CSV table of C-alpha atoms and ligand atoms in Angstrom, one decimal:
chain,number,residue,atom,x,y,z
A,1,UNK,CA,103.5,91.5,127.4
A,2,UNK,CA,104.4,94.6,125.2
A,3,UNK,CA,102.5,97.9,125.8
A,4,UNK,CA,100.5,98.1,122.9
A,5,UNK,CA,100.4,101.3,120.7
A,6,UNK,CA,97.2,102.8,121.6
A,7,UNK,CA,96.5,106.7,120.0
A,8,UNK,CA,94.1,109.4,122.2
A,9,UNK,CA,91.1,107.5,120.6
A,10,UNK,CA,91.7,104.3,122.0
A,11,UNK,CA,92.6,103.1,118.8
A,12,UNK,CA,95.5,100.3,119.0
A,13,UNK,CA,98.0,100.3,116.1
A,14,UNK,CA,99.2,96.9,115.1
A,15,UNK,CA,99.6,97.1,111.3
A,16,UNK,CA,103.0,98.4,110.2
A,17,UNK,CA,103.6,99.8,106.2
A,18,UNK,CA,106.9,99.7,105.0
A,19,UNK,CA,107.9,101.3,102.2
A,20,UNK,CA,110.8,100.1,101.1
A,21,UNK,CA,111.6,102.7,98.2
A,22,UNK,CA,110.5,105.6,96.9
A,23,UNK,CA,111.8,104.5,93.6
A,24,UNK,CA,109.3,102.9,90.6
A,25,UNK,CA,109.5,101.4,87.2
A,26,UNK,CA,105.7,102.6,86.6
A,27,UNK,CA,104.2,106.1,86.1
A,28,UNK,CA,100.6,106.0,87.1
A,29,UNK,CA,99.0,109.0,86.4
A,30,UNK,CA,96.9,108.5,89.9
A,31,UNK,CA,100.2,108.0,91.7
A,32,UNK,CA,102.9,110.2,90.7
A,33,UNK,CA,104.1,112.1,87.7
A,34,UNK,CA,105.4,111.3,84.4
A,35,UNK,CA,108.2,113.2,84.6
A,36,UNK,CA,110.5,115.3,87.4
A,37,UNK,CA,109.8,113.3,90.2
A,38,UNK,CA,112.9,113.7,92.5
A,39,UNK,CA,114.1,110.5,93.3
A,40,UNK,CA,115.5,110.3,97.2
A,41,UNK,CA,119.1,109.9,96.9
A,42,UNK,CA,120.3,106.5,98.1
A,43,UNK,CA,122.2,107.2,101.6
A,44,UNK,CA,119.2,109.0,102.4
A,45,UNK,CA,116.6,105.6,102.2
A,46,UNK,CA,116.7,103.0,105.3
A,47,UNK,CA,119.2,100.2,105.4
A,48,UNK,CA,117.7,96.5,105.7
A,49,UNK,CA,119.7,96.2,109.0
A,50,UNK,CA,117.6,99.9,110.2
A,51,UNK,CA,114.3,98.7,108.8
A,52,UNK,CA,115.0,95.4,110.6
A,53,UNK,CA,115.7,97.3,113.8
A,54,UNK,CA,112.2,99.7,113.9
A,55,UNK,CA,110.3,96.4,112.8
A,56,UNK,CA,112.0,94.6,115.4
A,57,UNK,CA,111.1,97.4,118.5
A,58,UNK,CA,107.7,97.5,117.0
A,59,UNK,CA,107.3,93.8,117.5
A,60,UNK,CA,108.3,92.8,120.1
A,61,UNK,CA,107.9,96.6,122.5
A,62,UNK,CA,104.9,97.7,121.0
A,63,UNK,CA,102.5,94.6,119.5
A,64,UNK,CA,102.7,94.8,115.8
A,65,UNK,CA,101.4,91.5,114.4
A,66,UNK,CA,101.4,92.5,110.5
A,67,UNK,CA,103.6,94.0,108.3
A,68,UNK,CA,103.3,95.2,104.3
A,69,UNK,CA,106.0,95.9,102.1
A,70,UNK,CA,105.3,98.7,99.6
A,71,UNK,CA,106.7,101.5,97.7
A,72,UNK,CA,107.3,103.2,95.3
A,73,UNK,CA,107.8,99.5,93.8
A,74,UNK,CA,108.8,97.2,96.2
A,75,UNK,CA,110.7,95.2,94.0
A,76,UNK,CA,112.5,97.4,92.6
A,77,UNK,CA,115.3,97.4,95.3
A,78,UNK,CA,117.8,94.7,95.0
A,79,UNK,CA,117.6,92.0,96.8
A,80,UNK,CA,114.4,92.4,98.1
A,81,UNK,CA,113.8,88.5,99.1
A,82,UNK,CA,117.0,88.9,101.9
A,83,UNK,CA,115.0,91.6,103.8
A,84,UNK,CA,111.5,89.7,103.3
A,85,UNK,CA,113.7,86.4,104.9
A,86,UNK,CA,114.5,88.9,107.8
A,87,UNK,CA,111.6,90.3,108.8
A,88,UNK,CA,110.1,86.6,108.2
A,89,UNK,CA,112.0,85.8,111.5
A,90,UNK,CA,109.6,87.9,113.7
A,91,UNK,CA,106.9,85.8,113.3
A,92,UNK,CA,104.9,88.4,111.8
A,93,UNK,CA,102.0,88.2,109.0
A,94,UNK,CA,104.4,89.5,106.5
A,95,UNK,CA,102.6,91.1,103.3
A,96,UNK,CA,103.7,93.2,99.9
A,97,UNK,CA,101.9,95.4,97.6
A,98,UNK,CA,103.5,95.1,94.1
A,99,UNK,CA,102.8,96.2,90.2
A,100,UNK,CA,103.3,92.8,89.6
A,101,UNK,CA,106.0,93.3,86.6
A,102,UNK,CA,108.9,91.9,88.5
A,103,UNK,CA,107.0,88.7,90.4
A,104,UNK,CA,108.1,86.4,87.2
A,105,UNK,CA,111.5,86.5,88.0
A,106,UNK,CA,111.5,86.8,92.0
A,107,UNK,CA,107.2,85.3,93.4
A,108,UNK,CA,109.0,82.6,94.1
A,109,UNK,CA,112.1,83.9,95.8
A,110,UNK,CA,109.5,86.1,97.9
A,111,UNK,CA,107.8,83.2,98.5
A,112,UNK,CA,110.4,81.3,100.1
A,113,UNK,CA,111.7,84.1,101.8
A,114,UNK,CA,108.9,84.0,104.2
A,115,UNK,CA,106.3,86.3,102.5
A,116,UNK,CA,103.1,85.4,103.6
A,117,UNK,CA,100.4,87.1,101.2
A,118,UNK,CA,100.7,89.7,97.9
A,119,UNK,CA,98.5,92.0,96.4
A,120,UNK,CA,99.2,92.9,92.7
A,121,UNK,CA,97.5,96.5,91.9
A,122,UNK,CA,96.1,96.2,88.6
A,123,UNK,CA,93.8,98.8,87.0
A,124,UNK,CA,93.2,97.7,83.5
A,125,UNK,CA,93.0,95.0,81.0
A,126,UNK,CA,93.4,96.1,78.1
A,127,UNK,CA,96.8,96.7,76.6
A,128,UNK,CA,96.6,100.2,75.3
A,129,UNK,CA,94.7,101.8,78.6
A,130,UNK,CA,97.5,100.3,80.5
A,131,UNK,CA,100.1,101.8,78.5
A,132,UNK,CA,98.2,105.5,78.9
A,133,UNK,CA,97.8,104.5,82.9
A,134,UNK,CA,101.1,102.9,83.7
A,135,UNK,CA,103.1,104.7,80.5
A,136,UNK,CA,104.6,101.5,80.7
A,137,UNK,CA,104.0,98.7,77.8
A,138,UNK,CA,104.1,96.1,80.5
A,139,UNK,CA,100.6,94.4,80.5
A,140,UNK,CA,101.7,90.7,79.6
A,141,UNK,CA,104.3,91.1,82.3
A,142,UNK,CA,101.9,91.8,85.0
A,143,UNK,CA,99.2,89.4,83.8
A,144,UNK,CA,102.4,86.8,83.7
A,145,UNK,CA,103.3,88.1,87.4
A,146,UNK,CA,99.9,87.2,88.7
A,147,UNK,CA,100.0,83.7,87.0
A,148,UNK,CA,103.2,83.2,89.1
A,149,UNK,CA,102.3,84.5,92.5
A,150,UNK,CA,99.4,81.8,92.0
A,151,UNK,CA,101.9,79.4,91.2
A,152,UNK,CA,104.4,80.2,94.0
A,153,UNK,CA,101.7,79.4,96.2
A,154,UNK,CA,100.4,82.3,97.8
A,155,UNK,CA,96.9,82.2,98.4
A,156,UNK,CA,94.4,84.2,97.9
A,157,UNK,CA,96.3,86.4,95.7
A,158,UNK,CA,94.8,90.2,95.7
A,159,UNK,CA,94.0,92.4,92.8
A,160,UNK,CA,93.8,96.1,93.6
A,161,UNK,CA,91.9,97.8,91.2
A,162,UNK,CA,91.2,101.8,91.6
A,163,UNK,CA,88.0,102.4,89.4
A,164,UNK,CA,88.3,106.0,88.1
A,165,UNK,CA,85.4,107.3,86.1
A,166,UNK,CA,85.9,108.0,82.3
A,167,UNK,CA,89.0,106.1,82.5
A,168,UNK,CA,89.1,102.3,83.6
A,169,UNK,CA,85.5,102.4,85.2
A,170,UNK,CA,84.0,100.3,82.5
A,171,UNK,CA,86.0,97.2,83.4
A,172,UNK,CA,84.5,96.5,87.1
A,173,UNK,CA,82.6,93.8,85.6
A,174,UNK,CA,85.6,92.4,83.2
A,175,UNK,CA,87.8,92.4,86.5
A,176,UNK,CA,85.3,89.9,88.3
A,177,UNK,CA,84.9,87.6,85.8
A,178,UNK,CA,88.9,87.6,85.6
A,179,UNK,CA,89.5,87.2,89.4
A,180,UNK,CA,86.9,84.0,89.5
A,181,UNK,CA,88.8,83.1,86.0
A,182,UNK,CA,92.0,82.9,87.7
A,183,UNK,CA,91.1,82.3,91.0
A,184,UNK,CA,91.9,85.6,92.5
A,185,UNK,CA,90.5,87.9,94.5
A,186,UNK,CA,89.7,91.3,93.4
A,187,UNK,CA,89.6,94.5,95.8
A,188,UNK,CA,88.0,97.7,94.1
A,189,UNK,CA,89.6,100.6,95.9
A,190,UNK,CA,88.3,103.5,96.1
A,191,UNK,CA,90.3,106.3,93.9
A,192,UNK,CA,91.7,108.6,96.8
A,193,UNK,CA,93.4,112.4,96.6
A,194,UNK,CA,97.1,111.5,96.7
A,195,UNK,CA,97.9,112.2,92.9
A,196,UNK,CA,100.9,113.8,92.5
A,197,UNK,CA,99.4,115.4,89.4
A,198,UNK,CA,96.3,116.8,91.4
A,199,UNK,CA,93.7,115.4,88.8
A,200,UNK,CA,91.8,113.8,91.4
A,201,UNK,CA,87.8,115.0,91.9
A,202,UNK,CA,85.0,114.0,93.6
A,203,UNK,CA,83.4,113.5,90.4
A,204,UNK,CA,86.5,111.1,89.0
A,205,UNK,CA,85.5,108.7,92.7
A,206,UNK,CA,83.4,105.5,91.4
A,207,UNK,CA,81.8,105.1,95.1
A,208,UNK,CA,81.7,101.6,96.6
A,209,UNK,CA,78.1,101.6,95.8
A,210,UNK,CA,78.3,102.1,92.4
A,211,UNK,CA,80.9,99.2,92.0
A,212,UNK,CA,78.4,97.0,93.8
A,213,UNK,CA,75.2,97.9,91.4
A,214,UNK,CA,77.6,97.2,88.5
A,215,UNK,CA,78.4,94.0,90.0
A,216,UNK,CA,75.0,92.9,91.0
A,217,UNK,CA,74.3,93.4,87.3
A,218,UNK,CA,75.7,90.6,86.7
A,219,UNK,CA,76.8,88.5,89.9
A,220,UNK,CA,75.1,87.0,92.2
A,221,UNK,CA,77.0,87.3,95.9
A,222,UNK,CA,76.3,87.8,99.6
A,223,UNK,CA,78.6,90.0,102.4
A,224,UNK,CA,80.9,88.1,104.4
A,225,UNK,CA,82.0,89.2,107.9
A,226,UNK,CA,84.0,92.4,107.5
A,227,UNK,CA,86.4,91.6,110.6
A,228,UNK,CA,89.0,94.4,111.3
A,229,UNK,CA,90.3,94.5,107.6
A,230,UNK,CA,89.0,98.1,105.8
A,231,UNK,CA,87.8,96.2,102.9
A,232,UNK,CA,83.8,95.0,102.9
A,233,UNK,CA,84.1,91.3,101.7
A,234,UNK,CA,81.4,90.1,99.7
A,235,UNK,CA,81.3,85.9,98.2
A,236,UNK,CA,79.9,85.1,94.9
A,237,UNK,CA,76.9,82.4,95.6
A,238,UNK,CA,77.9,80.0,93.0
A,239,UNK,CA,81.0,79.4,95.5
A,240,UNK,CA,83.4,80.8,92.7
A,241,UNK,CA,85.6,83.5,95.2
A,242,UNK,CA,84.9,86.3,96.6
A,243,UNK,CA,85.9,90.3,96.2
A,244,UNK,CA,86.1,93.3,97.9
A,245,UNK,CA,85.1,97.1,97.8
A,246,UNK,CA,87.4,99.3,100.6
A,247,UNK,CA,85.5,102.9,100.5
A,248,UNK,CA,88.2,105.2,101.7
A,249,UNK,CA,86.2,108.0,100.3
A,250,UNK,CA,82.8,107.4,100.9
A,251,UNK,CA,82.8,105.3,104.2
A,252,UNK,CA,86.1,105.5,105.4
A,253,UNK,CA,87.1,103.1,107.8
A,254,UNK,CA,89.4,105.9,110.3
A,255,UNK,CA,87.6,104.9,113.4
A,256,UNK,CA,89.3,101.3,113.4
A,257,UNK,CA,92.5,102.3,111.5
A,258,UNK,CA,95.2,100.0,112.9
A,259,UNK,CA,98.2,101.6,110.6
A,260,UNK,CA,101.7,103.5,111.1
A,261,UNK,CA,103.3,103.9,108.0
A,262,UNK,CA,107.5,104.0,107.3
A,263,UNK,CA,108.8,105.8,104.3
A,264,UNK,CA,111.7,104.8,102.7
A,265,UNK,CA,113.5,107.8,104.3
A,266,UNK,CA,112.7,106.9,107.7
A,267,UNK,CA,109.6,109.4,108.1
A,268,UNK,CA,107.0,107.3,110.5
A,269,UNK,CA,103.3,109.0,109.6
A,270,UNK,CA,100.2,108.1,111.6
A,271,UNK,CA,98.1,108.6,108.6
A,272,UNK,CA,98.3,108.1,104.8
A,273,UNK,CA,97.1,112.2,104.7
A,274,UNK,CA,99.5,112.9,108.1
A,275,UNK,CA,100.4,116.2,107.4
A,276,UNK,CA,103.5,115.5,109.7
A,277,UNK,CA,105.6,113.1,110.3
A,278,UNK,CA,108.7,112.2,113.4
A,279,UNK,CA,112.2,111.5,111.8
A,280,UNK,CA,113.3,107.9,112.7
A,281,UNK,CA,116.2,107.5,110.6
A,282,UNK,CA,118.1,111.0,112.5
A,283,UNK,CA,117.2,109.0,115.7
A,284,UNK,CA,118.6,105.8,114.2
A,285,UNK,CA,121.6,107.0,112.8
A,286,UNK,CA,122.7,109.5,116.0
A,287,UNK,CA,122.9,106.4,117.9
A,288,UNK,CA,119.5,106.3,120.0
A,289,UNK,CA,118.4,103.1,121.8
A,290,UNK,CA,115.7,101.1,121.3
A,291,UNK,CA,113.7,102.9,124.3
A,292,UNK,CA,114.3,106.3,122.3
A,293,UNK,CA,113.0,105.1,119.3
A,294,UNK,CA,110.0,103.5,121.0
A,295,UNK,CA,109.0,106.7,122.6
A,296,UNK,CA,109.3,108.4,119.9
A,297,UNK,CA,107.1,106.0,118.1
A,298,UNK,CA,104.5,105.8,121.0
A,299,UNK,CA,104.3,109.9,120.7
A,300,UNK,CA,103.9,110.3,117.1
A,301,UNK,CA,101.1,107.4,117.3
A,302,UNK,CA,99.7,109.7,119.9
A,303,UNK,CA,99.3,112.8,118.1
A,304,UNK,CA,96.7,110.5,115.6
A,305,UNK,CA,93.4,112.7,114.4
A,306,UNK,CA,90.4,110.8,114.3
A,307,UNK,CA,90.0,110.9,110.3
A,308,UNK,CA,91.2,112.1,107.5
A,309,UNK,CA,87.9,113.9,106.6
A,310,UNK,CA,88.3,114.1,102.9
A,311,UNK,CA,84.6,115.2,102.3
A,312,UNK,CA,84.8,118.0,104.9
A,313,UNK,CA,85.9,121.8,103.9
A,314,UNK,CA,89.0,121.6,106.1
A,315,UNK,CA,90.8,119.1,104.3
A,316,UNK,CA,94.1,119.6,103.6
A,317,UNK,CA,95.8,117.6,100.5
A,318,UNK,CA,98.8,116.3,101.4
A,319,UNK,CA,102.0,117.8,99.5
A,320,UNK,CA,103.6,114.2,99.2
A,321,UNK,CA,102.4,111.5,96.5
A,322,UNK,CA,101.1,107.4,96.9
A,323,UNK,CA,104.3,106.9,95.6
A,324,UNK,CA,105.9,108.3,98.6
A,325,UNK,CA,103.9,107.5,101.2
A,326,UNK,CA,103.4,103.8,100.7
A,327,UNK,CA,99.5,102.5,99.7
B,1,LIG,N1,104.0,100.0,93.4
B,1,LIG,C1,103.2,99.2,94.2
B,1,LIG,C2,101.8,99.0,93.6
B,1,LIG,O1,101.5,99.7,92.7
B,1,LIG,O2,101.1,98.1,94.0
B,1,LIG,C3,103.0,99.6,95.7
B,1,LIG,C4,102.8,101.0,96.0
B,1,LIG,S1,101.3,101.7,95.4
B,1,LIG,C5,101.5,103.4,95.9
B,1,LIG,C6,100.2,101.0,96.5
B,1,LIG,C7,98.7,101.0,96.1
B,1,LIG,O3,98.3,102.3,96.1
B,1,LIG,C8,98.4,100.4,94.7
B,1,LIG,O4,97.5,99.4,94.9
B,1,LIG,C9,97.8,101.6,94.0
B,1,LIG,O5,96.8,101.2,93.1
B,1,LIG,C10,97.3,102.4,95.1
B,1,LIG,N2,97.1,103.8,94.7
B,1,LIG,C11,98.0,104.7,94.2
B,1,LIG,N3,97.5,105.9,94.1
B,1,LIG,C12,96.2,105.8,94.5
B,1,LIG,C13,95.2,106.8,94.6
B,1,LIG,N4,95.3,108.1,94.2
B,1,LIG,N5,94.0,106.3,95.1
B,1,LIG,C14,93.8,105.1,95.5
B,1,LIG,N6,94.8,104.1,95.4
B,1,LIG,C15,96.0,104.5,94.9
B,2,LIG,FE1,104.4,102.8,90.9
B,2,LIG,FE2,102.6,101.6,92.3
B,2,LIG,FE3,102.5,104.2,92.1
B,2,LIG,FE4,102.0,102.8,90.0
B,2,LIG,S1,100.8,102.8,91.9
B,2,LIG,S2,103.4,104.6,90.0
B,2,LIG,S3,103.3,101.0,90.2
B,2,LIG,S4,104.1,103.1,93.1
């Protein structure tokens, strides 16, 4: 059986994040900037056949069981439903983060590719606020993306919505009636200090508790099990769905953190605020075996903290963006 990936905390790491660009056709403010982001050039971001490879050691050396595609936008690079059809093969939960604006063309591509589950990040309904979020005019798109990742069969389909106060924070309730509208499950996620723009404040956070007394204002629910997941699961008692709250802020979840985290250069991170990183793609591409690259995976897992202690004085933002790192 494969040695599993266990860090100094005893913490076993099974969930892999794969992002497979850095690249985006969105601007969220939250994310990255409107203009003079530098773009990594395209020899520089992983091959299918090299992301194949580190997925592949992780899987079947080292215990993964789940893998998420991300970005930048995911579906942005081309042909994006040949690598989902290869990774399918490892028998992996196989997931992808998207904007959403691309999945009428290619949710049911992905879907027959192998991709198991999708969560469409979504942070307003209402055409103008998207346009000053996104600076993008690409509401209808998205709305039209979710409408066919429903209909390519994936099921639940997730909704990530980042409440931010002043901005979109008037919409939690809006969201849940739209999620048991459509049959969709919403996740509220907390808004987190990884805006490449450095607006991000304490005071900007809508804490998981406030998004549940605006939603008791008008639903009725219960908590489910949590499980391992980071999100706290709650079902609405007329049995129309269920949604979620993950506090990354205000309760994070670091103790049971599961993740590793690839960046479309080949950087694998222990944490989404790692302030360090080991080079897989120099290994890759200087001709390293398999065993190389697994040690060098099993060490940077190793050198894990136990949180990323946003609250505490000695937090230090990270100089890299969401965009970058993969959500
Ligand atoms: N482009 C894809 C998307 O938007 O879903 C995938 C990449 S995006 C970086 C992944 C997730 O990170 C999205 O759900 C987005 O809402 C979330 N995100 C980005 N910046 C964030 C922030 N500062 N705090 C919390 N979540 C953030
Ligand atoms: Fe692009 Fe996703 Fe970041 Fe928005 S959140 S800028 S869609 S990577």
């Amino acid at each position: 059986m494969a040695e599993r990936l266990i860090d100094t905390f005893g913490r076993a790491h099974t969930d892999l994040r794969i992002s497979v660009t850095d690249r985006c056709n969105f601007r969220c403010a939250y994310c990255m900037p409107e203009e003079g982001m530098e773009w990594l050039d395209r020899g520089g971001i992983l091959t299918y056949e090299e992301i194949e490879r580190i997925a592949g050691i992780l899987v079947r050396e080292a215990g993964v069981t789940s893998i998420r595609l991300t970005g930048g936008e995911p579906t942005v690079r081309a042909r994006l439903p040949l690598l989902v059809q290869r990774l399918s093969q490892l028998g992996v939960e196989l997931s992808m983060t998207t904007n959403g604006a691309t999945l009428p063309l290619i949710a049911a591509d992905l879907r027959d590719a192998g991709l198991d589950r999708i969560n469409i990040s979504i942070d307003t309904l209402h055409r103008d606020r998207f346009y000053e979020l996104t600076k993008r005019n690409e509401l209808e798109r998205v709305l039209d993306g979710i409408t066919a990742a429903v209909h390519a069969g994936f099921d639940p389909v997730k909704l990530n919505v980042v409440p931010m106060r002043g901005i979109n924070d008037d919409e939690i309730l809006d969201f849940l009636q739209f999620g048991q509208d459509r049959g969709v499950t919403v996740r509220f996620i907390e808004f987190m200090p990884l805006d490449a723009q450095g607006q991000w404040s304490n005071e900007r956070v809508v804490t998981a508790r406030e998004i549940l007394d605006t939603a008791a204002s008008r639903f009725s629910f219960e908590p489910l099990t949590r499980g391992s997941s980071p999100a706290e699961r709650f079902r609405f008692t007329d049995g129309s769905g269920e949604f979620g709250v993950i506090a990354s802020v205000t309760e994070p979840f670091c103790e049971a953190c599961d993740r590793m985290r690839l960046t479309a250069d080949g950087q694998l991170r222990n944490c989404l605020f790692a302030l360090g990183h080991t080079d897989l793609r120099s290994l890759l591409r200087s001709g390293a075996s398999d065993d190389e690259i697994l040690e060098a995976i099993r060490s940077e897992v190793k050198k894990k903290w136990a949180g990323h202690a946003i609250n505490q004085v000695h937090f230090i933002r990270p100089t890299k963006s969401m965009s970058q790192l993969g959500g």
